[in-house]
CSV table of C-alpha atoms and ligand atoms in Angstrom, one decimal:
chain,number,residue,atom,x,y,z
A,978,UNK,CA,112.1,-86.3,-13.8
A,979,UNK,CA,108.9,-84.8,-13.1
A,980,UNK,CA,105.2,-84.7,-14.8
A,981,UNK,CA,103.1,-81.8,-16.3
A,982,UNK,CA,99.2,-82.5,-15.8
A,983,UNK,CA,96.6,-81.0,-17.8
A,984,UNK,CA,92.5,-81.5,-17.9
A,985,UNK,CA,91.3,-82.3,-21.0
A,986,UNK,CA,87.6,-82.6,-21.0
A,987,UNK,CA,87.1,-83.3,-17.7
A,988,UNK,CA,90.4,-85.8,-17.2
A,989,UNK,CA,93.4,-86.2,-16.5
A,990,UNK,CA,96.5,-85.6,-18.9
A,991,UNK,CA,100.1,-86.0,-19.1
A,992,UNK,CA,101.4,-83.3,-21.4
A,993,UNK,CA,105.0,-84.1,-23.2
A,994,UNK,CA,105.9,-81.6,-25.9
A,995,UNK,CA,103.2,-80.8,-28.4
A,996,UNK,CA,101.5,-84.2,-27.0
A,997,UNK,CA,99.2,-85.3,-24.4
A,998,UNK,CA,98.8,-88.5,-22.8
A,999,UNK,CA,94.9,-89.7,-21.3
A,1000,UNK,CA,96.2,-90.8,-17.9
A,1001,UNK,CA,93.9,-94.0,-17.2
A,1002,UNK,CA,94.7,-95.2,-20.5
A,1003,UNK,CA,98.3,-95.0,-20.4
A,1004,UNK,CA,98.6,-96.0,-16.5
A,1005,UNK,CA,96.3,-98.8,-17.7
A,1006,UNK,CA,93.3,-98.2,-14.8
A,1007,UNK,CA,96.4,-97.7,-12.1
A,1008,UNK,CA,94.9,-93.9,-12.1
A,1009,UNK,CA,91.8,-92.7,-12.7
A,1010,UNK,CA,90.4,-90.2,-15.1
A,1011,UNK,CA,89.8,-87.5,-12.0
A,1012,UNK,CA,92.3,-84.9,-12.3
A,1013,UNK,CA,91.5,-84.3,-8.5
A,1014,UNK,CA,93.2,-88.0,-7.8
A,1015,UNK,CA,95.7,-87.6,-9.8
A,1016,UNK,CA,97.4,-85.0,-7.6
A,1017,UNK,CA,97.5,-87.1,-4.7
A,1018,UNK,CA,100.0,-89.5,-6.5
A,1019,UNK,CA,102.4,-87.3,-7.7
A,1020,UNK,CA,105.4,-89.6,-7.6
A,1021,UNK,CA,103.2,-92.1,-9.3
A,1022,UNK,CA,102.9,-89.4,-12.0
A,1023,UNK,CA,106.2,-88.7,-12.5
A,1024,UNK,CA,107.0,-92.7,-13.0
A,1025,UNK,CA,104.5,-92.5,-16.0
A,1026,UNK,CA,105.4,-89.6,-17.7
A,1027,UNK,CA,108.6,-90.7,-17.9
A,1028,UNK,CA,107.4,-93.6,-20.2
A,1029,UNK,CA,105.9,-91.2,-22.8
A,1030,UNK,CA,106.6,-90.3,-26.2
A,1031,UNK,CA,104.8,-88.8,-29.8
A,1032,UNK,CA,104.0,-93.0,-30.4
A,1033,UNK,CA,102.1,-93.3,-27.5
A,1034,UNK,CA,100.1,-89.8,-27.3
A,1035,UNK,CA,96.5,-89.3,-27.1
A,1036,UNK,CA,96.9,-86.3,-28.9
A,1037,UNK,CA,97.9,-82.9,-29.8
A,1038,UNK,CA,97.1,-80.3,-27.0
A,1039,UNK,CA,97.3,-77.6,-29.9
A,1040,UNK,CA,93.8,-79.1,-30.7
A,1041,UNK,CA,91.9,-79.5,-27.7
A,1042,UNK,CA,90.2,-77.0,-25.3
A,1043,UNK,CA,92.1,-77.3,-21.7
A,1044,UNK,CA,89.9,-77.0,-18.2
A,1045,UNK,CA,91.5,-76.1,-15.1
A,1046,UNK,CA,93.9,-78.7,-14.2
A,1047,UNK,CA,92.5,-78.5,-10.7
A,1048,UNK,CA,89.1,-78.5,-11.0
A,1049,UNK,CA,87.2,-79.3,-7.5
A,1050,UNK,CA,89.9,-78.1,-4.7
A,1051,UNK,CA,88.2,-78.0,-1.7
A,1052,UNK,CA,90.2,-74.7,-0.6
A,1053,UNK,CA,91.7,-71.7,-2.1
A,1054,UNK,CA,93.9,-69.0,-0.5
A,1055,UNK,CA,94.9,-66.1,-1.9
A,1056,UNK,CA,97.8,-63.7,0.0
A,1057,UNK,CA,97.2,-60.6,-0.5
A,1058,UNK,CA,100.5,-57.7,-0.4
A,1059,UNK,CA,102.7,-60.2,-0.8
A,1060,UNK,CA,105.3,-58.3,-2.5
A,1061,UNK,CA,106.6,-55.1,-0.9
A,1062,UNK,CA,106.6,-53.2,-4.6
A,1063,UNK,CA,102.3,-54.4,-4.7
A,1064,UNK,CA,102.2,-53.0,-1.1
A,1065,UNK,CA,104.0,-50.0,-1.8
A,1066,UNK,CA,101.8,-49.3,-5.1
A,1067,UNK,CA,98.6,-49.9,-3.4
A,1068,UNK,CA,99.8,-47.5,-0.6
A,1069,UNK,CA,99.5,-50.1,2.3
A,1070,UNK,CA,102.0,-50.8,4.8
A,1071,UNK,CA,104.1,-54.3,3.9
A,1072,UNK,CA,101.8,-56.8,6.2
A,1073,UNK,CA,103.7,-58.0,8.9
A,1074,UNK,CA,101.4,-61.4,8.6
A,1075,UNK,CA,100.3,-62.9,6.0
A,1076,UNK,CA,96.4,-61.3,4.3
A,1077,UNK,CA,94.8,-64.4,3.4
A,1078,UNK,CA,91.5,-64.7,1.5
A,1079,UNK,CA,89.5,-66.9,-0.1
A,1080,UNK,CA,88.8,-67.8,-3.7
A,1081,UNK,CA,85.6,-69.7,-3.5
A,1082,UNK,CA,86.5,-72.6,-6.1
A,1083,UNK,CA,83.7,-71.8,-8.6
A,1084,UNK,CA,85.5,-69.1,-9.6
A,1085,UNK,CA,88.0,-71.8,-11.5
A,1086,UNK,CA,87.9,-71.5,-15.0
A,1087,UNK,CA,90.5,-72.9,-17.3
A,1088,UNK,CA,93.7,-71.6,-19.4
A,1089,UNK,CA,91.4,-70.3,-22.1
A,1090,UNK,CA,88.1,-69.3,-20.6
A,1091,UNK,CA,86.7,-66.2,-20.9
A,1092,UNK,CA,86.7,-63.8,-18.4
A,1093,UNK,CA,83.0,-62.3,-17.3
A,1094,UNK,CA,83.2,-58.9,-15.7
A,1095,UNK,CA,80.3,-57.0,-14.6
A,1096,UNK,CA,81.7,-53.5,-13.6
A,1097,UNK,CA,84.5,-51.0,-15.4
A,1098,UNK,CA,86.8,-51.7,-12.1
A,1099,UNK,CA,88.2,-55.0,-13.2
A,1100,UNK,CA,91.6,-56.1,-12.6
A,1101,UNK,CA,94.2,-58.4,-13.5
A,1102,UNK,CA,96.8,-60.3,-11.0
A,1103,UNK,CA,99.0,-62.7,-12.4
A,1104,UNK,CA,100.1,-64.9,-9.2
A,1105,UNK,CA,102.6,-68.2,-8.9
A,1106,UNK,CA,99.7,-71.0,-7.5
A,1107,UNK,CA,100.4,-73.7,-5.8
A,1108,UNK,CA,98.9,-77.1,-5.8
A,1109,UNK,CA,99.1,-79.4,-2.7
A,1110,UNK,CA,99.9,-83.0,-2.9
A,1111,UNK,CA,100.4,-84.3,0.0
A,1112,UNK,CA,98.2,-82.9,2.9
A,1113,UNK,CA,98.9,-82.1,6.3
A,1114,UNK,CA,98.5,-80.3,9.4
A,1115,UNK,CA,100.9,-78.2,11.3
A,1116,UNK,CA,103.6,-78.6,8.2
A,1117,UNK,CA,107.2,-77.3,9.2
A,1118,UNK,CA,108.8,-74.7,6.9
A,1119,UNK,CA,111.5,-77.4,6.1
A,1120,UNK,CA,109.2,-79.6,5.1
A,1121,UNK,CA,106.8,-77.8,3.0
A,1122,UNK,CA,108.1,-77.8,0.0
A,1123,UNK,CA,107.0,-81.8,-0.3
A,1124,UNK,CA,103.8,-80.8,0.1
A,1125,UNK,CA,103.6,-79.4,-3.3
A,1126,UNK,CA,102.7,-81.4,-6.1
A,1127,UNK,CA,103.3,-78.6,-8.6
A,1128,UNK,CA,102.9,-75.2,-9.6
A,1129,UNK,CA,100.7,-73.4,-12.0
A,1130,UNK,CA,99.9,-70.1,-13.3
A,1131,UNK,CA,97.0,-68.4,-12.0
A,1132,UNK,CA,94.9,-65.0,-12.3
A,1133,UNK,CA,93.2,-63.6,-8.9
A,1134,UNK,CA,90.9,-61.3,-11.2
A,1135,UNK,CA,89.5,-59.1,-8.8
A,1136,UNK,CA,86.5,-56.4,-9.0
A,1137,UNK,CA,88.0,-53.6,-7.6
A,1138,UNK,CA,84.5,-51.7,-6.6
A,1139,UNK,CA,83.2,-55.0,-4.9
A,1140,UNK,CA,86.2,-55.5,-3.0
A,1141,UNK,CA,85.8,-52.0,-1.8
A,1142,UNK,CA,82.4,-51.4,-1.4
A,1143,UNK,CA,82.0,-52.5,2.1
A,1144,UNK,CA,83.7,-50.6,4.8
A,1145,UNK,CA,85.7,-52.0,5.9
A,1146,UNK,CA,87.1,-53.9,2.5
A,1147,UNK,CA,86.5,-57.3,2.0
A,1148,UNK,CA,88.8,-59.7,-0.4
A,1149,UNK,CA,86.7,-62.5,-1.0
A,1150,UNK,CA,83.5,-61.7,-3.0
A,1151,UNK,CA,85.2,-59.2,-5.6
A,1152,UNK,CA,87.6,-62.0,-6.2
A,1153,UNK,CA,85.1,-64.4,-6.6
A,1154,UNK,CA,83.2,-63.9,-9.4
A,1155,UNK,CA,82.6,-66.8,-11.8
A,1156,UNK,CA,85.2,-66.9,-14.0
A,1157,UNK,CA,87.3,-64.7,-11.8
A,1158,UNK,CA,90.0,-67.7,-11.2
A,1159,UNK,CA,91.6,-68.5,-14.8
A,1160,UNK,CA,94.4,-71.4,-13.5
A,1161,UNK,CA,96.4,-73.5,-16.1
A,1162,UNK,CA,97.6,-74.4,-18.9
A,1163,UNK,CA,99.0,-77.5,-16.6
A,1164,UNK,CA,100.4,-78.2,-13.5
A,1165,UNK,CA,104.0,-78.4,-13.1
A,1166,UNK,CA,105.7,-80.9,-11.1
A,1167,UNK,CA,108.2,-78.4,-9.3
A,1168,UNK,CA,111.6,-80.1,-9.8
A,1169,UNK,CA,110.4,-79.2,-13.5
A,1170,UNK,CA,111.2,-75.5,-12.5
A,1171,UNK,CA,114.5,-74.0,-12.9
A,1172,UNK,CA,114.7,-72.3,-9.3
A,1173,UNK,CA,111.8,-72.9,-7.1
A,1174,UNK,CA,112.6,-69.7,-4.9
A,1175,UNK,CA,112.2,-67.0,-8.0
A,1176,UNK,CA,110.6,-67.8,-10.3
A,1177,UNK,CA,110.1,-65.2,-12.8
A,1178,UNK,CA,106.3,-64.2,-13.9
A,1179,UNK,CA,104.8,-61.6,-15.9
A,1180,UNK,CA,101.4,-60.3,-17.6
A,1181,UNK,CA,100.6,-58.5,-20.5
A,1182,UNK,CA,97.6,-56.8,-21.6
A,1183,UNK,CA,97.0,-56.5,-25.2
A,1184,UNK,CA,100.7,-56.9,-25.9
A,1185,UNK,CA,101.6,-54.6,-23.6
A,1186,UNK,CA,103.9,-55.7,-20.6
A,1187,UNK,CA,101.8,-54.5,-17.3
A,1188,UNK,CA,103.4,-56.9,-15.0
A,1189,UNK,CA,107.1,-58.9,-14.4
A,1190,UNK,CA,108.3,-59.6,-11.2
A,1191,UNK,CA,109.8,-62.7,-9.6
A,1192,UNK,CA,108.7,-65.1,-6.3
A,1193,UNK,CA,111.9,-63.9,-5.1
A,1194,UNK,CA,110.1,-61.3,-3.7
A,1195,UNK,CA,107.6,-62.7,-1.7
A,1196,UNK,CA,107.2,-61.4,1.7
A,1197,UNK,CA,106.3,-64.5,3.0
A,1198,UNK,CA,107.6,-67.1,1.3
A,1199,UNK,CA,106.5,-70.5,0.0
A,1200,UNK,CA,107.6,-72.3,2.7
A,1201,UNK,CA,105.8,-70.1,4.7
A,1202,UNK,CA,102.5,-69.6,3.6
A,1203,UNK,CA,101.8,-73.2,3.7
A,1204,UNK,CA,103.5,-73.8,7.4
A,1205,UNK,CA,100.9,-70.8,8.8
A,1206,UNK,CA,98.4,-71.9,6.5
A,1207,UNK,CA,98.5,-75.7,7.7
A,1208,UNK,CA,98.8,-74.2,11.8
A,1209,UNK,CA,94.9,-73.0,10.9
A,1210,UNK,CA,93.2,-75.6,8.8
A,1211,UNK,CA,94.4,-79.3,7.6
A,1212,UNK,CA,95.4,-79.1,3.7
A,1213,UNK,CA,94.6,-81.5,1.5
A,1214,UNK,CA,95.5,-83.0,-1.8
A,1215,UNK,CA,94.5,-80.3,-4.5
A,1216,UNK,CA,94.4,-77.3,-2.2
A,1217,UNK,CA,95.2,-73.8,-4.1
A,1218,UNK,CA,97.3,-71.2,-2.7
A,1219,UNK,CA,98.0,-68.0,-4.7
A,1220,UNK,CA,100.7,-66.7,-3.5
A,1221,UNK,CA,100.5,-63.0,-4.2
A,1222,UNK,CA,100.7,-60.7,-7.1
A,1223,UNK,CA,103.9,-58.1,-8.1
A,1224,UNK,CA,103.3,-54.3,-9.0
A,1225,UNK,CA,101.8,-53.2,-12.5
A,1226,UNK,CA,98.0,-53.8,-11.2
A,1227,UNK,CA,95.3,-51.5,-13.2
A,1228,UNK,CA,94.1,-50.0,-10.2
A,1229,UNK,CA,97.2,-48.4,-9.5
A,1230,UNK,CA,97.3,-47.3,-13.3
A,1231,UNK,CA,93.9,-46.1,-14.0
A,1232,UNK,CA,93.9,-48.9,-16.3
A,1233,UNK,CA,90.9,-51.2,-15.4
A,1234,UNK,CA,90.0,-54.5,-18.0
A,1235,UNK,CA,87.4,-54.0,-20.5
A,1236,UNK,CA,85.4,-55.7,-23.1
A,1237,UNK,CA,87.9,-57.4,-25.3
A,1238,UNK,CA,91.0,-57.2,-23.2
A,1239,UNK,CA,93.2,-60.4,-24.1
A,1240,UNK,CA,95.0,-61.0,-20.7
A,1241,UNK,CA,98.0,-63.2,-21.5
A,1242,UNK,CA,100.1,-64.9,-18.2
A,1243,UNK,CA,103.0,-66.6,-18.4
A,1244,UNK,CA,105.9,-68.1,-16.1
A,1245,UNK,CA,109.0,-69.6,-17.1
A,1246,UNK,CA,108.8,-72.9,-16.7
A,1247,UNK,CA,105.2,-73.7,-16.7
A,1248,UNK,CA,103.8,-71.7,-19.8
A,1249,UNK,CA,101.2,-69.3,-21.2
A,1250,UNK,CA,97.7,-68.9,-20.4
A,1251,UNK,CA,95.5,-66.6,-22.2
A,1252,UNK,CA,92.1,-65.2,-21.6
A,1253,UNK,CA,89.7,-62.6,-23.0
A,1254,UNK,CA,87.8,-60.6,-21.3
A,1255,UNK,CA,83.5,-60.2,-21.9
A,1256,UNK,CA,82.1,-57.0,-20.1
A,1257,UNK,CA,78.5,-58.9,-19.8
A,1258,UNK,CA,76.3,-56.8,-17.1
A,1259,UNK,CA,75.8,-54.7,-14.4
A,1260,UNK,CA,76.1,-56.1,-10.7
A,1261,UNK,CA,72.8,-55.9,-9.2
A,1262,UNK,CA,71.9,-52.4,-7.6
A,1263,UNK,CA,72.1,-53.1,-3.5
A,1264,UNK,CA,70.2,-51.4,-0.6
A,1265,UNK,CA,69.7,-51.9,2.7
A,1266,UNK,CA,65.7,-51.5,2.8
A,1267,UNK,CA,63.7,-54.1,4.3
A,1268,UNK,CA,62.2,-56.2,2.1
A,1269,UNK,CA,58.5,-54.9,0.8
A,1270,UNK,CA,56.2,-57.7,1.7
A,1271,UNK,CA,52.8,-55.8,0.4
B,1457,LIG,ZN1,96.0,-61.6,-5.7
């Protein structure tokens, strides 16, 4: 029996059905309101879900705006060319370590947010997250898997003419962007997941099926990421890793987001998430001139 764990106005939510649950009401003061704490105790929050039902709900989720489930994680990787069919379609060479950037965390927006882009070179990535629980350092690959609390679904929007800009390319600026990290609706204990090893994940665009693909064909696989991640830098409760994004990006297409788009991600066992997309500006022009000082 596991838990699903949304944010709903700024605290934390067991979701059961059509239902929510506030969790320091129903846990009676147990847990606090902080979606951030509640992720550290995820067997405590599979005890209480397992208590819920339509009498004791808060709510319907149907009628309240969801934030991001994780809302203040003090790290978030993204692995870039982690599928051979992404690699192959961006014409890069399969990695033969893990590309890791960063997603700075005020990029996290939730399961309904808009999405603010400020160029026509926009880009959509649906990607499998995953949310630590437990933290660690040096984590073996046959342990790693407890280290997740759950999963959740997650967009690695990316500004395609940011990213490559610079020479050489850099990942974590064009990826950054407010509103550039749409994560949600909930987060997924993972024994609530059919097959934890492929799960199946796909985005449309306006209706229209751009991505489907399945974490069974990760290059570096869960287990993995979080062992090399954890050999680098001690994770912690609420950590983000997206693991990677399959084939059907708009670069590859010539088809780039724009004013409008509704991106809609969903994967099996964890949901839907849908977000529209709000061309609002320019990015500032840049040069290299020393500043005028006249
Ligand atoms: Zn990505």
């Amino acid at each position: 029996m596991g838990f699903r764990l949304a944010n709903v106005g700024g605290r934390a939510a067991l979701v059961h059905g059509d239902h929510y649950t506030d969790l320091a009401t129903h846990s009676q003061g147990a847990l606090g309101p902080d979606p951030m704490e509640a992720l550290a105790q995820p067997d405590q929050l599979a005890e209480l879900a397992a208590g819920l039902n339509a009498a004791t709900a808060t709510g319907l989720i149907a009628e309240v705006t969801l934030d991001p489930p994780v809302p203040r994680p003090q790290k978030v990787f993204g692995i870039g060319l982690n599928y051979a069919s992404h690699a192959a379609e961006s014409g890069m060479e399969a990695p033969a370590s893990p590309v890791v950037f960063t997603k700075f965390p005020s990029c996290l927006v939730g399961p309904t947010a808009d999405v603010e882009i400020r160029s026509d070179g926009c880009d959509y990535e649906v990607e499998l997250v995953l949310v630590i629980g437990a933290g660690g350092r040096d984590i073996a690959v046959a342990d790693a898997w407890s280290h997740v609390a759950g999963v959740t679904i997650g967009q690695d929007i990316s500004d395609r003419p940011a990213q490559f800009a610079a020479k050489p390319p850099h990942f974590d600026l064009g990826k950054s962007f407010d509103t550039f990290g749409p994560i949600g609706p909930v987060v997924v204990s993972v024994d609530e997941v059919a097959d934890r090893d492929a799960v199946a994940l796909s985005c449309e665009i306006n209706g229209e099926t751009r991505q489907d693909g399945s974490t069974a064909d990760l290059i570096f696989n869960v287990p993995t990421l979080i062992s090399y991640l954890s050999s680098i830098t001690t994770l912690v409760s609420g950590d983000l890793i997206f693991t990677g994004t399959p084939d059907g990006i708009g670069a590859v297409q010539g088809k780039f987001l724009a004013d409008g788009d509704v991106i809609t991600s969903t994967i099996d066992g964890i949901g839907t998430m849908t977000n529209r997309v709000v061309r609002i500006s320019d990015p500032a022009p840049i040069s290299n001139a020393a500043p005028n000082n006249d």
